Coordinates of N, CA and C in Angstrom, one line a residue:
M6 N 217.3 106.0 88.2 CA 216.9 106.0 89.6 C 216.8 104.6 90.1
I7 N 217.4 104.4 91.3 CA 217.3 103.0 91.9 C 216.2 103.0 93.0
R8 N 215.4 102.0 92.9 CA 214.4 101.7 93.9 C 214.8 100.5 94.7
Y9 N 214.6 100.5 96.0 CA 214.9 99.3 96.8 C 213.6 98.5 97.0
L10 N 213.8 97.2 97.1 CA 212.7 96.3 97.3 C 212.0 96.6 98.6
A11 N 210.7 96.6 98.6 CA 209.9 96.9 99.9 C 209.7 95.7 100.7
A12 N 210.4 94.6 100.4 CA 210.1 93.3 101.1 C 210.6 93.3 102.5
G13 N 211.6 94.3 102.8 CA 212.1 94.3 104.2 C 213.2 95.3 104.3
A14 N 213.4 95.8 105.6 CA 214.4 96.8 105.8 C 215.8 96.2 105.6
I15 N 216.0 94.9 105.8 CA 217.4 94.3 105.6 C 217.8 94.4 104.2
L16 N 216.9 94.0 103.3 CA 217.2 94.1 101.8 C 217.5 95.5 101.4
A17 N 216.6 96.4 101.9 CA 216.8 97.8 101.5 C 218.1 98.3 102.0
A18 N 218.5 98.0 103.2 CA 219.8 98.4 103.8 C 221.0 97.9 103.0
M19 N 220.8 96.6 102.5 CA 221.9 96.0 101.7 C 222.1 96.7 100.4
G20 N 220.9 97.1 99.8 CA 221.0 97.8 98.6 C 221.6 99.2 98.8
A21 N 221.2 99.9 99.8 CA 221.6 101.2 100.1 C 223.1 101.2 100.4
A22 N 223.6 100.2 101.1 CA 225.0 100.1 101.4 C 225.8 99.9 100.2
F23 N 225.3 99.1 99.3 CA 226.0 98.8 98.0 C 226.3 100.1 97.2
Y24 N 225.2 101.0 97.2 CA 225.4 102.2 96.3 C 226.0 103.4 97.1
S25 N 226.0 103.3 98.4 CA 226.6 104.4 99.2 C 228.1 104.3 99.2
Q26 N 228.7 103.3 98.6 CA 230.2 103.1 98.6 C 230.8 103.7 97.3
G27 N 230.1 104.5 96.6 CA 230.6 105.2 95.5 C 230.4 104.4 94.2
H28 N 229.6 103.4 94.2 CA 229.3 102.6 93.0 C 228.4 103.4 92.1
Q29 N 228.6 103.2 90.8 CA 227.7 103.9 89.8 C 226.6 103.0 89.4
E30 N 225.7 103.5 88.7 CA 224.6 102.7 88.1 C 225.2 101.5 87.4
P31 N 224.6 100.3 87.6 CA 225.1 99.1 87.0 C 225.2 99.3 85.4
S32 N 226.3 98.9 84.8 CA 226.5 99.1 83.4 C 226.7 97.8 82.6
Q33 N 226.5 96.7 83.2 CA 226.7 95.4 82.5 C 225.3 94.7 82.4
L34 N 224.9 94.5 81.1 CA 223.6 93.8 80.9 C 223.8 92.3 81.2
V35 N 222.9 91.8 82.1 CA 223.0 90.4 82.5 C 222.0 89.6 81.6
A36 N 220.8 90.1 81.4 CA 219.9 89.4 80.6 C 218.7 90.4 80.2
S37 N 218.1 90.1 79.1 CA 217.0 90.9 78.7 C 216.0 90.0 77.9
Y38 N 214.7 90.5 77.8 CA 213.7 89.8 77.0 C 212.7 90.8 76.5
V39 N 212.1 90.5 75.3 CA 211.2 91.4 74.7 C 210.0 90.7 74.3
T40 N 208.8 91.3 74.5 CA 207.5 90.7 73.9 C 206.8 91.8 73.1
P41 N 206.1 91.4 72.1 CA 205.4 92.4 71.2 C 204.1 93.0 71.8
L42 N 203.9 94.2 71.5 CA 202.7 94.9 72.0 C 201.7 95.1 70.8
D43 N 202.1 94.9 69.6 CA 201.2 95.1 68.5 C 200.0 94.1 68.6
G44 N 198.8 94.6 68.3 CA 197.6 93.8 68.5 C 197.0 94.0 69.9
R45 N 197.6 94.6 70.8 CA 197.1 94.8 72.1 C 196.2 96.1 72.1
S46 N 195.2 96.1 72.9 CA 194.3 97.3 73.0 C 195.0 98.4 73.7
S47 N 194.5 99.6 73.5 CA 195.2 100.8 74.1 C 195.2 100.7 75.6
A48 N 194.1 100.1 76.2 CA 194.1 99.9 77.7 C 195.1 98.9 78.1
Q49 N 195.2 97.8 77.4 CA 196.2 96.8 77.8 C 197.6 97.4 77.7
R50 N 197.9 98.2 76.7 CA 199.2 98.8 76.5 C 199.4 99.8 77.7
H51 N 198.4 100.6 78.0 CA 198.5 101.5 79.2 C 198.9 100.7 80.5
N52 N 198.2 99.7 80.7 CA 198.4 98.9 82.0 C 199.8 98.3 82.0
A53 N 200.2 97.7 80.8 CA 201.5 97.1 80.8 C 202.6 98.2 81.0
E54 N 202.4 99.4 80.4 CA 203.4 100.4 80.6 C 203.4 101.0 82.0
L55 N 202.3 101.1 82.6 CA 202.2 101.6 84.0 C 202.9 100.7 84.9
C56 N 202.6 99.4 84.7 CA 203.3 98.3 85.5 C 204.8 98.4 85.3
A57 N 205.2 98.6 84.1 CA 206.7 98.7 83.8 C 207.3 99.8 84.6
K58 N 206.6 100.9 84.6 CA 207.1 102.1 85.3 C 207.3 101.8 86.8
K59 N 206.3 101.1 87.4 CA 206.4 100.7 88.8 C 207.6 99.8 89.1
L60 N 208.0 99.0 88.1 CA 209.1 98.0 88.3 C 210.4 98.6 88.0
D61 N 210.4 99.6 87.1 CA 211.7 100.2 86.6 C 212.6 100.7 87.7
G62 N 213.8 100.3 87.7 CA 214.7 100.8 88.8 C 214.8 100.0 90.0
T63 N 214.0 98.9 90.1 CA 214.0 98.1 91.3 C 215.3 97.4 91.5
L64 N 215.9 97.4 92.7 CA 217.2 96.7 92.9 C 216.9 95.4 93.7
I65 N 217.5 94.4 93.2 CA 217.5 93.1 93.9 C 218.9 92.8 94.4
P66 N 219.1 92.8 95.7 CA 220.5 92.5 96.3 C 220.9 91.1 95.9
A67 N 222.2 90.8 96.0 CA 222.6 89.4 95.9 C 221.9 88.5 96.9
G68 N 221.3 87.5 96.4 CA 220.6 86.6 97.3 C 219.2 87.1 97.7
G69 N 218.8 88.2 97.2 CA 217.5 88.8 97.5 C 216.4 88.2 96.7
E70 N 215.2 88.2 97.3 CA 214.0 87.6 96.6 C 213.1 88.8 96.1
F71 N 212.6 88.7 94.9 CA 211.8 89.7 94.3 C 210.3 89.1 94.2
S72 N 209.4 90.0 94.6 CA 207.9 89.6 94.5 C 207.3 90.7 93.6
F73 N 206.7 90.2 92.5 CA 206.0 91.1 91.6 C 204.8 91.8 92.2
N74 N 204.0 91.1 93.0 CA 202.8 91.7 93.6 C 203.2 92.7 94.7
K75 N 204.3 92.4 95.5 CA 204.7 93.4 96.5 C 205.3 94.6 95.9
T76 N 205.9 94.5 94.7 CA 206.5 95.6 94.1 C 205.5 96.5 93.3
V77 N 204.6 95.9 92.6 CA 203.7 96.6 91.8 C 202.5 97.1 92.6
G78 N 202.0 96.2 93.6 CA 200.8 96.6 94.3 C 199.6 96.2 93.6
P79 N 198.4 96.5 94.1 CA 197.1 96.2 93.4 C 197.0 97.0 92.1
W80 N 196.5 96.3 91.1 CA 196.3 97.1 89.8 C 194.8 97.5 89.8
S81 N 194.5 98.6 90.5 CA 193.2 99.1 90.7 C 193.1 100.5 90.1
R82 N 191.8 101.0 90.0 CA 191.6 102.3 89.4 C 192.3 103.4 90.1
D83 N 192.4 103.3 91.5 CA 193.0 104.4 92.2 C 194.5 104.4 92.0
Q84 N 195.1 103.3 91.5 CA 196.5 103.2 91.2 C 196.8 103.6 89.7
G85 N 195.8 104.0 89.0 CA 196.0 104.5 87.6 C 195.7 103.4 86.6
F86 N 195.3 102.2 87.0 CA 195.1 101.1 86.0 C 193.7 101.3 85.3
R87 N 193.6 100.7 84.2 CA 192.3 100.8 83.4 C 191.7 99.4 83.2
R88 N 190.4 99.4 83.0 CA 189.8 98.1 82.6 C 190.2 97.7 81.2
A89 N 190.6 96.5 81.0 CA 191.1 96.0 79.7 C 190.8 94.5 79.6
P90 N 190.8 94.0 78.3 CA 190.5 92.6 78.1 C 191.4 91.7 78.8
V91 N 190.8 90.7 79.5 CA 191.6 89.6 80.1 C 190.8 88.3 79.7
S92 N 191.5 87.2 79.7 CA 190.9 85.9 79.4 C 190.4 85.3 80.6
Y93 N 189.1 85.0 80.6 CA 188.4 84.4 81.8 C 187.4 83.3 81.3
G94 N 187.7 82.1 81.7 CA 186.8 81.0 81.3 C 186.6 80.8 79.8
G95 N 187.7 81.1 79.1 CA 187.6 81.0 77.6 C 187.0 82.1 76.9
Q96 N 186.7 83.2 77.6 CA 186.1 84.4 77.0 C 186.9 85.6 77.4
L97 N 186.9 86.6 76.5 CA 187.6 87.9 76.9 C 186.6 88.8 77.6
I98 N 187.0 89.2 78.8 CA 186.1 90.2 79.6 C 187.0 91.3 80.0
D99 N 186.4 92.5 80.3 CA 187.1 93.6 80.8 C 187.3 93.5 82.3
A100 N 188.5 93.7 82.7 CA 188.8 93.7 84.2 C 190.0 94.7 84.4
W101 N 190.0 95.2 85.7 CA 191.1 96.1 86.1 C 192.5 95.5 85.9
G102 N 193.3 96.1 85.2 CA 194.7 95.7 85.1 C 194.9 94.7 83.9
G103 N 194.0 94.5 83.0 CA 194.2 93.7 81.9 C 195.5 94.1 81.1
G104 N 196.4 93.2 80.9 CA 197.6 93.6 80.2 C 198.8 93.5 81.1
V105 N 198.6 93.5 82.5 CA 199.7 93.4 83.4 C 200.5 92.1 83.3
C106 N 199.8 91.0 82.9 CA 200.5 89.7 82.8 C 201.5 89.7 81.7
Q107 N 201.4 90.6 80.7 CA 202.4 90.7 79.7 C 203.7 91.2 80.4
T108 N 203.6 92.1 81.3 CA 204.8 92.7 82.0 C 205.4 91.6 82.9
S109 N 204.6 90.9 83.6 CA 205.2 89.8 84.5 C 205.8 88.7 83.6
T110 N 205.2 88.4 82.5 CA 205.8 87.4 81.6 C 207.1 87.8 81.0
T111 N 207.2 89.1 80.6 CA 208.4 89.6 80.0 C 209.5 89.6 81.1
L112 N 209.2 90.0 82.3 CA 210.2 90.0 83.4 C 210.6 88.6 83.7
Y113 N 209.7 87.7 83.7 CA 209.9 86.3 84.1 C 211.0 85.7 83.1
N114 N 210.8 86.0 81.9 CA 211.8 85.4 80.9 C 213.2 86.0 81.0
A115 N 213.2 87.3 81.4 CA 214.6 87.9 81.6 C 215.2 87.3 82.9
A116 N 214.4 87.0 83.9 CA 214.9 86.3 85.1 C 215.4 84.9 84.8
L117 N 214.7 84.2 83.9 CA 215.1 82.8 83.5 C 216.5 82.9 82.8
L118 N 216.6 83.9 81.9 CA 217.9 84.0 81.2 C 219.0 84.5 82.0
A119 N 218.7 85.1 83.2 CA 219.8 85.5 84.1 C 220.2 84.4 85.0
G120 N 219.5 83.3 85.0 CA 219.8 82.1 85.8 C 219.2 82.2 87.2
F121 N 218.3 83.2 87.4 CA 217.7 83.3 88.8 C 216.8 82.1 89.1
R122 N 216.7 81.8 90.4 CA 215.9 80.7 90.9 C 214.5 81.1 91.0
V123 N 213.6 80.4 90.4 CA 212.2 80.8 90.4 C 211.5 80.1 91.6
V124 N 210.9 81.0 92.4 CA 210.2 80.6 93.6 C 208.7 80.3 93.3
S125 N 208.1 81.2 92.5 CA 206.7 81.1 92.2 C 206.4 81.6 90.8
R126 N 205.7 80.7 90.0 CA 205.3 81.1 88.7 C 204.1 80.3 88.3
H127 N 203.1 81.0 87.7 CA 201.9 80.3 87.3 C 201.6 80.5 85.8
P128 N 201.2 79.4 85.1 CA 200.8 79.6 83.7 C 199.4 80.2 83.6
H129 N 199.0 80.8 82.4 CA 197.7 81.2 82.2 C 196.8 79.9 81.9
T130 N 195.5 80.1 82.0 CA 194.6 79.0 81.6 C 194.8 78.7 80.1
Y131 N 194.8 79.7 79.3 CA 195.0 79.6 77.8 C 196.3 80.3 77.5
A132 N 197.0 79.7 76.6 CA 198.3 80.3 76.2 C 198.2 81.7 75.6
P133 N 198.8 82.7 76.1 CA 198.7 84.0 75.5 C 199.5 84.1 74.2
G134 N 199.1 85.0 73.3 CA 199.7 85.1 72.0 C 201.1 85.8 71.9
Y135 N 201.5 86.5 73.0 CA 202.7 87.3 72.9 C 204.0 86.5 73.4
V136 N 203.8 85.2 73.7 CA 205.0 84.5 74.1 C 204.7 83.0 73.8
S137 N 205.8 82.2 73.7 CA 205.6 80.8 73.4 C 204.9 80.1 74.6
P138 N 204.1 79.0 74.4 CA 203.5 78.3 75.5 C 204.6 77.7 76.4
G139 N 204.4 77.8 77.7 CA 205.4 77.4 78.7 C 206.3 78.5 79.2
R140 N 206.2 79.7 78.5 CA 207.1 80.8 78.9 C 206.3 82.0 79.5
D141 N 205.0 81.8 79.8 CA 204.2 82.9 80.4 C 204.2 82.8 81.9
A142 N 203.8 83.9 82.5 CA 203.8 84.0 84.0 C 202.6 84.9 84.3
A143 N 201.5 84.2 84.7 CA 200.3 84.9 85.1 C 200.4 85.4 86.5
V144 N 199.8 86.6 86.7 CA 199.7 87.2 88.1 C 198.3 87.7 88.3
A145 N 197.9 87.6 89.6 CA 196.6 88.2 90.0 C 196.7 88.6 91.5
Y146 N 196.6 89.9 91.7 CA 196.8 90.4 93.1 C 195.7 89.9 94.0
P147 N 196.0 89.5 95.2 CA 197.3 89.4 95.8 C 197.9 88.0 95.8
N148 N 197.2 86.9 95.4 CA 197.6 85.6 95.7 C 198.4 84.9 94.6
I149 N 198.2 85.3 93.3 CA 199.0 84.6 92.3 C 200.1 85.5 91.9
D150 N 201.3 85.1 92.3 CA 202.5 86.0 92.3 C 203.6 85.4 91.4
L151 N 204.5 86.3 91.0 CA 205.8 85.9 90.3 C 206.9 86.3 91.3
R152 N 207.6 85.3 91.8 CA 208.7 85.5 92.7 C 210.0 84.8 92.2
F153 N 211.1 85.4 92.4 CA 212.4 84.8 92.0 C 213.5 85.3 92.9
V154 N 214.6 84.6 92.9 CA 215.8 85.0 93.8 C 217.0 85.3 92.9
N155 N 217.6 86.4 93.2 CA 218.9 86.7 92.5 C 220.0 85.9 93.0
R156 N 220.4 84.9 92.2 CA 221.5 84.0 92.6 C 222.9 84.5 92.2
L157 N 223.0 85.7 91.7 CA 224.3 86.3 91.4 C 225.0 86.8 92.7
P158 N 226.3 86.9 92.7 CA 227.0 87.4 93.9 C 227.0 88.9 94.0
V159 N 226.3 89.6 93.1 CA 226.2 91.0 93.1 C 224.7 91.5 92.9
A160 N 224.4 92.7 93.3 CA 223.1 93.3 93.2 C 222.7 93.5 91.7
V161 N 221.4 93.4 91.4 CA 220.9 93.6 90.1 C 219.8 94.6 90.1
V162 N 219.8 95.5 89.0 CA 218.8 96.5 88.9 C 218.0 96.1 87.6
M163 N 216.7 96.2 87.8 CA 215.8 95.9 86.6 C 215.4 97.2 85.9
H164 N 215.4 97.2 84.6 CA 214.9 98.3 83.8 C 213.8 97.7 82.9
V165 N 212.6 98.2 83.1 CA 211.4 97.7 82.3 C 210.7 98.9 81.7
R166 N 210.5 98.8 80.4 CA 210.0 99.9 79.7 C 209.4 99.5 78.3
V167 N 208.5 100.4 77.8 CA 208.0 100.2 76.5 C 208.8 101.0 75.5
V168 N 209.2 100.3 74.4 CA 210.0 100.9 73.3 C 209.3 100.6 72.0
G169 N 208.6 101.6 71.5 CA 207.8 101.4 70.3 C 206.7 100.4 70.5
D170 N 206.7 99.3 69.8 CA 205.7 98.3 69.9 C 206.2 97.1 70.7
Q171 N 207.2 97.3 71.5 CA 207.8 96.2 72.3 C 207.8 96.6 73.8
L172 N 207.6 95.6 74.6 CA 207.8 95.7 76.0 C 209.1 95.0 76.4
R173 N 210.0 95.7 77.0 CA 211.4 95.2 77.2 C 211.7 95.2 78.7
A174 N 212.3 94.0 79.1 CA 212.7 93.9 80.5 C 214.2 93.6 80.5
E175 N 215.0 94.4 81.2 CA 216.5 94.2 81.3 C 216.9 94.1 82.7
L176 N 217.9 93.3 83.0 CA 218.5 93.1 84.3 C 220.0 93.5 84.2
W177 N 220.4 94.5 85.0 CA 221.8 95.0 84.9 C 222.5 94.8 86.2
A178 N 223.8 94.6 86.1 CA 224.7 94.5 87.3 C 225.9 95.4 87.1
K179 N 226.7 95.6 88.2 CA 227.9 96.5 88.1 C 229.1 95.8 87.3
T180 N 229.1 94.4 87.3 CA 230.1 93.7 86.6 C 229.5 92.6 85.8
G181 N 230.3 92.0 85.0 CA 229.8 90.9 84.1 C 229.6 89.6 84.8
Q182 N 228.8 89.6 85.8 CA 228.6 88.3 86.6 C 227.4 87.6 85.9
R183 N 227.7 86.9 84.7 CA 226.6 86.3 84.0 C 226.9 84.8 83.9
A184 N 225.8 84.0 84.1 CA 225.9 82.6 83.9 C 225.6 82.3 82.4
K185 N 226.0 81.1 82.0 CA 225.7 80.6 80.7 C 224.4 79.9 80.7
V186 N 223.3 80.5 80.1 CA 222.0 80.0 80.3 C 221.3 79.7 78.9
E187 N 220.6 78.6 78.9 CA 219.8 78.3 77.7 C 218.4 77.8 78.2
V188 N 217.4 78.3 77.5 CA 216.0 77.9 77.9 C 215.3 77.4 76.6
W189 N 214.6 76.3 76.8 CA 214.0 75.7 75.6 C 212.7 75.0 76.0
Q190 N 211.8 74.7 75.0 CA 210.6 74.0 75.3 C 210.6 72.7 74.5
R191 N 209.9 71.7 75.1 CA 209.7 70.4 74.5 C 208.2 70.2 74.3
P192 N 207.7 70.3 73.1 CA 206.2 70.0 72.9 C 205.9 68.6 73.2
V193 N 204.9 68.4 74.0 CA 204.4 67.0 74.4 C 203.2 66.7 73.5
E194 N 202.3 67.6 73.3 CA 201.1 67.4 72.5 C 200.5 68.8 72.1
S195 N 199.9 68.8 70.9 CA 199.2 70.0 70.4 C 197.9 69.5 69.9
I196 N 196.8 70.3 70.2 CA 195.5 69.9 69.8 C 194.9 71.1 69.0
E197 N 194.6 70.9 67.7 CA 194.0 72.0 66.9 C 192.5 72.2 67.3
P198 N 192.1 73.5 67.2 CA 190.7 73.8 67.6 C 189.7 73.3 66.5
R199 N 188.5 72.9 66.9 CA 187.4 72.6 65.9 C 186.8 74.0 65.5
T200 N 186.0 74.0 64.5 CA 185.2 75.1 64.1 C 183.8 74.8 64.3
I201 N 183.1 75.6 65.1 CA 181.7 75.4 65.5 C 180.9 76.5 64.9
R202 N 179.8 76.2 64.2 CA 178.9 77.2 63.6 C 177.7 77.2 64.5
L203 N 177.3 78.4 64.9 CA 176.2 78.6 65.8 C 174.9 78.8 65.0
S204 N 175.1 79.1 63.7 CA 173.9 79.5 62.8 C 174.1 78.9 61.4
P205 N 173.0 78.5 60.8 CA 173.2 78.0 59.4 C 173.3 79.1 58.3
E206 N 173.3 80.3 58.8 CA 173.3 81.4 57.8 C 174.6 81.3 57.0
P207 N 174.6 81.7 55.7 CA 175.8 81.6 54.8 C 176.8 82.7 55.2
R208 N 176.3 83.8 55.6 CA 177.2 84.9 56.1 C 177.5 84.8 57.6
T209 N 178.8 84.7 57.9 CA 179.1 84.5 59.3 C 180.2 85.5 59.8
W210 N 180.3 85.6 61.1 CA 181.4 86.4 61.7 C 182.1 85.5 62.8
V211 N 183.3 85.8 63.1 CA 184.1 85.0 64.1 C 183.8 85.6 65.5
R212 N 183.0 84.8 66.2 CA 182.7 85.2 67.6 C 183.9 84.9 68.5
N213 N 184.6 83.8 68.2 CA 185.8 83.4 69.0 C 186.8 82.8 68.0
P214 N 188.0 83.4 67.9 CA 189.0 82.8 66.9 C 189.6 81.5 67.3
G215 N 189.4 81.1 68.6 CA 189.9 79.8 69.0 C 191.4 79.9 69.4
K216 N 191.9 78.8 70.0 CA 193.3 78.7 70.4 C 193.7 77.2 70.3
T217 N 194.9 77.0 69.8 CA 195.5 75.6 69.8 C 195.8 75.2 71.3
G218 N 195.4 74.0 71.6 CA 195.8 73.4 72.9 C 197.2 72.9 73.0
H219 N 197.9 73.0 74.1 CA 199.3 72.6 74.2 C 199.5 71.9 75.5
I220 N 200.4 70.9 75.5 CA 201.1 70.4 76.7 C 202.6 70.5 76.3
V221 N 203.3 71.2 77.2 CA 204.7 71.6 76.9 C 205.5 71.5 78.1
E222 N 206.7 71.1 78.0 CA 207.7 71.1 79.0 C 208.7 72.3 78.8
T223 N 209.1 73.0 79.8 CA 210.1 74.0 79.7 C 211.3 73.6 80.5
W224 N 212.5 73.7 79.8 CA 213.7 73.3 80.4 C 214.7 74.4 80.4
R225 N 215.7 74.3 81.3 CA 216.8 75.4 81.4 C 218.1 74.7 81.8
S226 N 219.2 75.2 81.2 CA 220.5 74.9 81.5 C 221.2 76.1 82.1
V227 N 221.8 76.0 83.3 CA 222.5 77.1 83.9 C 223.9 76.6 84.2
D228 N 224.9 77.1 83.4 CA 226.3 76.7 83.5 C 226.4 75.2 83.5
G229 N 225.6 74.6 82.6 CA 225.7 73.1 82.3 C 224.8 72.3 83.2
V230 N 224.1 72.9 84.2 CA 223.2 72.2 85.1 C 221.8 72.3 84.5
V231 N 221.2 71.1 84.1 CA 219.9 71.1 83.4 C 218.8 70.9 84.4
E232 N 217.7 71.6 84.3 CA 216.5 71.4 85.1 C 215.3 71.6 84.3
R233 N 214.2 70.8 84.7 CA 212.9 71.1 84.1 C 212.2 72.1 84.9
L234 N 211.8 73.2 84.3 CA 211.2 74.3 85.0 C 209.7 74.0 85.3
S235 N 209.0 73.5 84.2 CA 207.6 73.3 84.3 C 207.1 72.4 83.3
T236 N 205.9 71.8 83.5 CA 205.1 71.1 82.5 C 203.8 71.7 82.6
D237 N 203.4 72.4 81.5 CA 202.2 73.2 81.4 C 201.2 72.6 80.4
S238 N 199.9 72.7 80.8 CA 198.8 72.2 80.0 C 197.9 73.3 79.7
Y239 N 197.7 73.6 78.4 CA 196.8 74.7 78.0 C 195.7 74.0 77.1
P240 N 194.4 74.1 77.6 CA 193.3 73.5 76.8 C 193.1 74.1 75.5
V241 N 192.5 73.3 74.6 CA 192.1 73.9 73.3 C 190.9 74.7 73.4
M242 N 190.8 75.8 72.6 CA 189.6 76.7 72.6 C 189.1 76.6 71.2
D243 N 187.8 76.2 71.0 CA 187.3 76.0 69.7 C 187.0 77.3 69.0
R244 N 187.1 77.3 67.7 CA 186.8 78.5 66.9 C 185.3 78.5 66.7
V245 N 184.6 79.7 67.0 CA 183.2 79.8 66.9 C 182.8 80.8 65.9
L246 N 181.9 80.4 65.0 CA 181.3 81.3 64.0 C 179.8 81.4 64.3
D247 N 179.3 82.7 64.1 CA 177.9 83.0 64.3 C 177.4 83.6 63.1
G248 N 176.0 83.6 63.0 CA 175.4 84.2 61.8 C 175.5 85.7 61.8
A249 N 175.5 86.3 60.6 CA 175.6 87.8 60.5 C 174.5 88.5 61.2
S250 N 173.3 87.9 61.2 CA 172.2 88.6 61.9 C 172.3 88.7 63.4
H251 N 173.2 87.9 63.9 CA 173.4 87.9 65.4 C 174.5 88.8 65.9
R252 N 175.0 89.6 64.9 CA 176.2 90.4 65.3 C 175.7 91.7 66.0

């Protein structure tokens, strides 16, 4: 099923005209990207999959701009989303739509590999574990959005779904209109976390596993034209141990 972008009647009309001329569902894979779901909570998986269903089948006309937030809408309870862990201020808290950012990240990387022009992309405060630092795309409705433009001369349809323990985003077109694309990271600095003990007790438990800090540049080559996409800084998060009696 093809869905047209809700960004405006002109884009919808362009997409409708394209498919009203006897064209079939696009059959040429332009780009795809996969992120792992293992280790995610059931609520995070639910939110990621619900978000994927809202995106699946969206058509982006040639030259059209895609907005993640306009397409998915608010990730609230009445839209079927659940409270799930999100990183906030260095701690994991439950919030509506936790896990949605994995879907935006997966789609962002497919868009990068398709050669699309990125209009708006934001990194997380701390690097998520399901993708390399510099390749994430945080979203928060309504202000923090992922937006990109289809630079191909043909319309593209996105297919986003959960397959086993993987979240997969694919971009399809009617013909093989693909650019030669490479994406890579250049590490600038890495900072390993310290271990902090909150109690002298010999028996401890891990209150916070910590995260390595990173400064990383992300680069892309599209048909030989090289550009720096971003320079992202992720602070280190210390590993925290507490006494067994405080658990």
